[in-house]
Amino acid sequence: MKPQISFSYAKSCAIMLLATPKVVVEELIHGRVGSTYKITSGSGEYILQFFSKENESQADKKEYVYNHTSFLIKNLVPRVLLSGIYKEHRYLLMEYLAGMPMFALVQKPDTITPHIKYEIAKTLELIHSWGNSTTFGWIDGTHVRQPYKSIYDYFCSELRRIDSMLSENNDEPAKELLLKLSTHPHLDSLVAQQSCLCWYDIQPGNVLVKKTGDHYSLSGLLDPGAARFGVPEWDIAHTELHLLKTNIRDNSLRKFYTSQPLNPDTIEIFKLLIILDDLSIGIERGWDDVVIEARRRVAKQIQIYKY
């Protein structure tokens, strides 16, 4: 759950961390978990994020991923400057990245130019250069929670998790799509033996852009709270669905991804998995907007896939 943090609480923490009595506190919203503030002081601008005790592993995970990827994609992910416990909350004090979330651009698809897609694709290439030769799985804190030896094994575990959630809620259309996915004719494309870091949650609230004249450019990537060791196609699938809001067979992003070949069948499989995952997570956490959009996509895909 999102911890209930007051301005005075955030301000007192910032004063302690920055050793100055003069700070300006502004609440920011980049996600659904954690309370995040922009802190301005005489020494600069910072991000201060708080986590409740039950979400402390998320703080460990973000610090772990930010610290590793800040060397790969300099100036596009914030460095963690300080981390620790303040009273009853875990905190991260990070660099502030200037820019605005991509929400406005998503509302007007023409503003998502090939240049921005190119920058996103090249950023993903750098993220994916952080590999793990033997392990696939969800990053929990600074380790993989339940390691899998292959991407197929990890994929099957995700199917089982989603099936369990949907069975509890008797969501028949979603269960029908899940069955189609479990018998997809191209599951043999899930053969990767070496994993890479997947940022995964690349959606409009987590991507920052700057406007120069009439053009936008990428200025920041936030919140690796859903990061995992997977395959590049998983990130490409998520980014095309959630950031670019494209249809399931659109390839507008992947054509700029040139560091290694991408399998379009694998991307399609993961797009279907993500749609079902969105629905299961939305139901579990009571996110009505996510559930409505996921059910719309489920219904559409059932009509498309006739195998």
CSV table of C-alpha atoms in Angstrom, one decimal:
chain,number,residue,atom,x,y,z
A,1,MET,CA,0.0,0.0,0.0
A,2,LYS,CA,1.0,3.6,-0.5
A,3,PRO,CA,2.3,5.0,2.8
A,4,GLN,CA,0.4,8.0,4.1
A,5,ILE,CA,3.2,10.6,4.3
A,6,SER,CA,2.5,14.2,5.2
A,7,PHE,CA,4.4,17.2,3.8
A,8,SER,CA,5.7,18.0,7.3
A,9,TYR,CA,7.0,14.4,7.6
A,10,ALA,CA,8.7,14.6,4.2
A,11,LYS,CA,10.1,18.1,5.0
A,12,SER,CA,11.6,17.0,8.3
A,13,CYS,CA,13.3,14.0,6.6
A,14,ALA,CA,14.7,16.2,3.8
A,15,ILE,CA,16.0,18.7,6.4
A,16,MET,CA,17.8,16.0,8.2
A,17,LEU,CA,19.3,14.4,5.1
A,18,LEU,CA,20.4,17.6,3.4
A,19,ALA,CA,21.5,19.3,6.7
A,20,THR,CA,19.7,22.5,5.8
A,21,PRO,CA,16.6,24.1,7.3
A,22,LYS,CA,15.4,25.6,4.0
A,23,VAL,CA,13.8,23.1,1.7
A,24,VAL,CA,10.7,23.2,-0.6
A,25,VAL,CA,8.6,20.1,-0.8
A,26,GLU,CA,6.4,19.2,-3.7
A,27,GLU,CA,4.5,15.9,-4.1
A,28,LEU,CA,5.0,14.0,-7.3
A,29,ILE,CA,3.0,11.1,-8.6
A,30,HIS,CA,4.9,8.6,-10.8
A,31,GLY,CA,3.2,5.3,-9.7
A,32,ARG,CA,0.7,3.6,-7.4
A,33,VAL,CA,3.2,2.4,-4.8
A,34,GLY,CA,5.2,4.7,-2.5
A,35,SER,CA,5.0,8.4,-1.7
A,36,THR,CA,7.3,10.5,-3.8
A,37,TYR,CA,8.4,14.1,-3.3
A,38,LYS,CA,10.5,16.6,-5.2
A,39,ILE,CA,12.8,18.4,-2.7
A,40,THR,CA,14.4,21.7,-3.6
A,41,SER,CA,17.2,23.2,-1.5
A,42,GLY,CA,20.2,25.5,-1.9
A,43,SER,CA,22.3,22.5,-2.9
A,44,GLY,CA,20.0,21.4,-5.7
A,45,GLU,CA,16.9,19.4,-6.6
A,46,TYR,CA,16.2,15.8,-5.4
A,47,ILE,CA,13.6,13.1,-5.3
A,48,LEU,CA,12.7,11.6,-2.0
A,49,GLN,CA,10.6,8.5,-2.0
A,50,PHE,CA,9.2,6.7,1.0
A,51,PHE,CA,8.2,3.0,1.4
A,52,SER,CA,6.1,1.3,4.1
A,53,LYS,CA,7.6,-1.7,5.9
A,54,GLU,CA,5.8,-4.2,3.8
A,55,ASN,CA,7.4,-2.6,0.7
A,56,GLU,CA,11.0,-2.3,1.9
A,57,SER,CA,12.1,-4.9,-0.6
A,58,GLN,CA,10.8,-2.5,-3.3
A,59,ALA,CA,13.2,0.1,-2.0
A,60,ASP,CA,16.1,-2.4,-2.1
A,61,LYS,CA,15.1,-3.4,-5.6
A,62,LYS,CA,15.0,0.1,-7.0
A,63,GLU,CA,18.3,1.0,-5.4
A,64,TYR,CA,19.8,-2.1,-6.8
A,65,VAL,CA,18.5,-1.5,-10.4
A,66,TYR,CA,19.1,2.2,-10.4
A,67,ASN,CA,22.7,1.9,-9.2
A,68,HIS,CA,23.5,-0.7,-11.9
A,69,THR,CA,21.7,0.9,-14.8
A,70,SER,CA,22.9,4.5,-14.0
A,71,PHE,CA,26.3,3.3,-15.4
A,72,LEU,CA,24.7,1.9,-18.5
A,73,ILE,CA,22.4,4.8,-19.4
A,74,LYS,CA,24.0,7.9,-17.8
A,75,ASN,CA,21.7,10.9,-17.1
A,76,LEU,CA,18.5,8.9,-17.9
A,77,VAL,CA,18.0,7.1,-14.6
A,78,PRO,CA,18.5,8.8,-11.2
A,79,ARG,CA,21.4,7.8,-9.0
A,80,VAL,CA,20.5,6.9,-5.5
A,81,LEU,CA,22.4,9.3,-3.2
A,82,LEU,CA,21.2,8.1,0.2
A,83,SER,CA,19.0,5.3,1.5
A,84,GLY,CA,18.0,4.3,5.0
A,85,ILE,CA,15.2,4.4,7.6
A,86,TYR,CA,13.5,7.6,8.8
A,87,LYS,CA,11.3,6.9,11.8
A,88,GLU,CA,9.0,4.1,10.5
A,89,HIS,CA,9.6,4.4,6.8
A,90,ARG,CA,12.4,3.3,4.4
A,91,TYR,CA,13.5,6.1,2.1
A,92,LEU,CA,15.6,6.7,-1.1
A,93,LEU,CA,17.0,10.1,-1.8
A,94,MET,CA,17.8,10.3,-5.5
A,95,GLU,CA,18.9,12.8,-8.2
A,96,TYR,CA,16.1,14.8,-9.7
A,97,LEU,CA,15.6,14.3,-13.5
A,98,ALA,CA,14.0,17.3,-15.3
A,99,GLY,CA,11.2,16.5,-17.7
A,100,MET,CA,7.5,15.8,-17.9
A,101,PRO,CA,5.8,12.4,-17.9
A,102,MET,CA,4.8,11.2,-21.4
A,103,PHE,CA,1.0,11.3,-20.6
A,104,ALA,CA,0.4,14.3,-22.9
A,105,LEU,CA,2.2,12.7,-25.8
A,106,VAL,CA,0.2,9.5,-25.5
A,107,GLN,CA,-3.0,11.5,-25.9
A,108,LYS,CA,-1.6,12.9,-29.2
A,109,PRO,CA,0.1,10.0,-30.9
A,110,ASP,CA,1.6,12.3,-33.7
A,111,THR,CA,3.9,13.8,-31.0
A,112,ILE,CA,5.5,10.4,-30.4
A,113,THR,CA,7.9,10.9,-33.3
A,114,PRO,CA,10.3,8.3,-34.8
A,115,HIS,CA,13.1,10.1,-32.9
A,116,ILE,CA,11.6,9.4,-29.5
A,117,LYS,CA,10.9,5.8,-30.5
A,118,TYR,CA,14.6,5.5,-31.6
A,119,GLU,CA,15.8,6.9,-28.2
A,120,ILE,CA,13.6,4.5,-26.3
A,121,ALA,CA,14.8,1.5,-28.3
A,122,LYS,CA,18.4,2.5,-27.9
A,123,THR,CA,17.9,2.9,-24.1
A,124,LEU,CA,16.3,-0.5,-23.9
A,125,GLU,CA,19.3,-2.0,-25.8
A,126,LEU,CA,21.6,-0.6,-23.1
A,127,ILE,CA,19.4,-1.9,-20.3
A,128,HIS,CA,19.3,-5.3,-21.9
A,129,SER,CA,23.1,-5.4,-22.0
A,130,TRP,CA,23.0,-6.2,-18.3
A,131,GLY,CA,22.7,-10.0,-18.6
A,132,ASN,CA,22.4,-12.9,-16.3
A,133,SER,CA,23.7,-16.0,-18.0
A,134,THR,CA,21.8,-18.6,-15.9
A,135,THR,CA,18.8,-17.1,-14.2
A,136,PHE,CA,15.3,-15.9,-15.2
A,137,GLY,CA,12.9,-14.5,-12.7
A,138,TRP,CA,11.4,-11.6,-10.7
A,139,ILE,CA,14.0,-9.4,-8.9
A,140,ASP,CA,13.1,-9.2,-5.2
A,141,GLY,CA,15.4,-6.8,-3.4
A,142,THR,CA,18.8,-7.6,-4.7
A,143,HIS,CA,18.3,-11.2,-5.8
A,144,VAL,CA,16.0,-13.3,-8.0
A,145,ARG,CA,13.1,-14.5,-5.9
A,146,GLN,CA,12.5,-17.9,-7.6
A,147,PRO,CA,15.1,-18.5,-10.3
A,148,TYR,CA,14.2,-20.4,-13.5
A,149,LYS,CA,16.6,-22.0,-15.9
A,150,SER,CA,14.8,-21.0,-19.0
A,151,ILE,CA,12.4,-18.3,-20.3
A,152,TYR,CA,9.9,-21.1,-21.1
A,153,ASP,CA,9.9,-22.2,-17.4
A,154,TYR,CA,9.4,-18.6,-16.3
A,155,PHE,CA,6.6,-18.1,-18.8
A,156,CYS,CA,4.8,-21.2,-17.6
A,157,SER,CA,5.0,-20.1,-14.0
A,158,GLU,CA,3.5,-16.7,-15.0
A,159,LEU,CA,0.6,-18.6,-16.7
A,160,ARG,CA,0.0,-20.6,-13.5
A,161,ARG,CA,0.0,-17.5,-11.4
A,162,ILE,CA,-2.5,-15.7,-13.7
A,163,ASP,CA,-4.7,-18.8,-14.0
A,164,SER,CA,-4.9,-19.0,-10.2
A,165,MET,CA,-6.0,-15.4,-9.9
A,166,LEU,CA,-8.5,-15.6,-12.8
A,167,SER,CA,-10.0,-18.8,-11.5
A,168,GLU,CA,-10.8,-17.1,-8.2
A,169,ASN,CA,-12.7,-14.4,-10.0
A,170,ASN,CA,-14.5,-16.6,-12.6
A,171,ASP,CA,-13.4,-14.3,-15.5
A,172,GLU,CA,-14.5,-16.6,-18.4
A,173,PRO,CA,-13.3,-14.4,-21.3
A,174,ALA,CA,-9.8,-14.0,-19.7
A,175,LYS,CA,-9.7,-17.8,-19.0
A,176,GLU,CA,-10.5,-18.4,-22.7
A,177,LEU,CA,-7.7,-16.1,-23.8
A,178,LEU,CA,-5.4,-17.8,-21.3
A,179,LEU,CA,-6.2,-21.2,-22.8
A,180,LYS,CA,-5.4,-19.8,-26.3
A,181,LEU,CA,-2.1,-18.5,-25.0
A,182,SER,CA,-1.2,-21.8,-23.4
A,183,THR,CA,-1.7,-23.5,-26.7
A,184,HIS,CA,-0.1,-20.8,-28.9
A,185,PRO,CA,1.4,-22.3,-32.0
A,186,HIS,CA,4.7,-20.4,-31.5
A,187,LEU,CA,5.6,-21.3,-27.9
A,188,ASP,CA,8.6,-23.0,-29.4
A,189,SER,CA,10.0,-19.5,-29.9
A,190,LEU,CA,10.6,-19.3,-26.1
A,191,VAL,CA,14.1,-20.9,-26.3
A,192,ALA,CA,16.4,-18.2,-24.9
A,193,GLN,CA,19.1,-19.6,-22.6
A,194,GLN,CA,20.5,-16.3,-21.4
A,195,SER,CA,18.5,-13.6,-19.7
A,196,CYS,CA,18.8,-9.9,-19.5
A,197,LEU,CA,17.4,-7.2,-17.3
A,198,CYS,CA,13.9,-6.1,-18.3
A,199,TRP,CA,12.7,-2.8,-16.9
A,200,TYR,CA,9.2,-3.9,-17.7
A,201,ASP,CA,7.0,-1.0,-16.4
A,202,ILE,CA,7.7,1.4,-19.2
A,203,GLN,CA,4.5,3.4,-19.3
A,204,PRO,CA,3.7,7.1,-19.6
A,205,GLY,CA,4.1,7.9,-16.0
A,206,ASN,CA,7.6,6.4,-15.8
A,207,VAL,CA,9.1,8.0,-18.9
A,208,LEU,CA,10.2,11.7,-18.9
A,209,VAL,CA,10.6,13.8,-21.9
A,210,LYS,CA,11.8,17.4,-22.6
A,211,LYS,CA,10.6,19.7,-25.3
A,212,THR,CA,13.1,21.7,-27.3
A,213,GLY,CA,11.3,23.9,-29.9
A,214,ASP,CA,8.7,21.8,-31.5
A,215,HIS,CA,10.4,18.5,-30.7
A,216,TYR,CA,10.4,16.1,-27.7
A,217,SER,CA,13.3,14.0,-26.6
A,218,LEU,CA,13.8,11.4,-23.9
A,219,SER,CA,15.0,12.8,-20.6
A,220,GLY,CA,14.5,10.1,-17.9
A,221,LEU,CA,13.3,6.6,-17.1
A,222,LEU,CA,11.8,5.9,-13.6
A,223,ASP,CA,10.5,3.2,-11.4
A,224,PRO,CA,12.0,-0.2,-12.0
A,225,GLY,CA,9.7,-1.7,-9.4
A,226,ALA,CA,8.6,-4.5,-11.8
A,227,ALA,CA,12.1,-5.3,-13.1
A,228,ARG,CA,13.0,-8.9,-13.8
A,229,PHE,CA,15.5,-11.0,-15.7
A,230,GLY,CA,13.7,-12.1,-18.9
A,231,VAL,CA,14.2,-11.5,-22.6
A,232,PRO,CA,14.3,-8.3,-24.7
A,233,GLU,CA,11.0,-9.2,-26.4
A,234,TRP,CA,9.2,-8.9,-23.0
A,235,ASP,CA,10.3,-5.3,-22.6
A,236,ILE,CA,9.5,-4.5,-26.2
A,237,ALA,CA,6.0,-6.0,-25.9
A,238,HIS,CA,5.3,-4.0,-22.7
A,239,THR,CA,6.6,-0.8,-24.1
A,240,GLU,CA,4.6,-1.1,-27.4
A,241,LEU,CA,1.4,-1.9,-25.4
A,242,HIS,CA,1.7,0.5,-22.5
A,243,LEU,CA,3.8,3.4,-23.6
A,244,LEU,CA,3.1,3.7,-27.3
A,245,LYS,CA,-0.5,2.3,-27.0
A,246,THR,CA,-0.1,0.4,-30.2
A,247,ASN,CA,-2.1,-2.5,-31.4
A,248,ILE,CA,-0.7,-6.0,-30.7
A,249,ARG,CA,0.9,-6.4,-34.1
A,250,ASP,CA,2.4,-3.0,-34.4
A,251,ASN,CA,6.2,-3.0,-34.9
A,252,SER,CA,6.9,0.8,-34.7
A,253,LEU,CA,9.4,0.4,-31.8
A,254,ARG,CA,11.2,-2.8,-32.5
A,255,LYS,CA,12.5,-1.7,-36.0
A,256,PHE,CA,14.8,0.7,-34.1
A,257,TYR,CA,16.1,-2.1,-31.9
A,258,THR,CA,19.2,-3.3,-33.8
A,259,SER,CA,21.6,-4.7,-31.2
A,260,GLN,CA,20.2,-8.2,-31.5
A,261,PRO,CA,17.5,-9.9,-33.5
A,262,LEU,CA,14.0,-9.9,-32.0
A,263,ASN,CA,11.5,-12.7,-32.6
A,264,PRO,CA,8.1,-11.3,-33.5
A,265,ASP,CA,6.3,-14.5,-32.4
A,266,THR,CA,7.9,-14.1,-28.9
A,267,ILE,CA,6.8,-10.4,-28.7
A,268,GLU,CA,3.2,-11.4,-29.7
A,269,ILE,CA,3.2,-14.1,-27.0
A,270,PHE,CA,4.4,-11.7,-24.3
A,271,LYS,CA,1.8,-9.1,-25.3
A,272,LEU,CA,-0.9,-11.6,-24.7
A,273,LEU,CA,0.7,-12.5,-21.4
A,274,ILE,CA,0.9,-8.8,-20.4
A,275,ILE,CA,-2.8,-8.2,-21.1
A,276,LEU,CA,-3.8,-11.1,-18.9
A,277,ASP,CA,-1.2,-10.0,-16.2
A,278,ASP,CA,-2.7,-6.5,-16.2
A,279,LEU,CA,-6.1,-7.9,-15.6
A,280,SER,CA,-5.0,-10.2,-12.8
A,281,ILE,CA,-3.0,-7.5,-11.1
A,282,GLY,CA,-5.8,-4.9,-11.5
A,283,ILE,CA,-8.3,-7.3,-9.9
A,284,GLU,CA,-6.0,-8.2,-7.1
A,285,ARG,CA,-5.2,-4.6,-6.2
A,286,GLY,CA,-8.6,-3.0,-7.0
A,287,TRP,CA,-7.4,-0.9,-9.9
A,288,ASP,CA,-10.6,-0.4,-11.8
A,289,ASP,CA,-9.1,1.6,-14.6
A,290,VAL,CA,-6.6,-1.1,-15.3
A,291,VAL,CA,-9.3,-3.8,-15.2
A,292,ILE,CA,-11.5,-2.0,-17.6
A,293,GLU,CA,-8.7,-1.5,-20.2
A,294,ALA,CA,-7.4,-5.1,-19.8
A,295,ARG,CA,-10.9,-6.6,-20.3
A,296,ARG,CA,-11.4,-4.5,-23.4
A,297,ARG,CA,-8.1,-5.9,-24.8
A,298,VAL,CA,-9.0,-9.4,-23.7
A,299,ALA,CA,-12.2,-9.2,-25.6
A,300,LYS,CA,-10.5,-7.9,-28.7
A,301,GLN,CA,-7.8,-10.6,-28.7
A,302,ILE,CA,-10.4,-13.4,-28.4
A,303,GLN,CA,-11.9,-12.2,-31.7
A,304,ILE,CA,-8.5,-12.0,-33.3
A,305,TYR,CA,-7.0,-15.4,-32.3
A,306,LYS,CA,-9.0,-18.3,-33.8
A,307,TYR,CA,-6.5,-21.1,-33.4
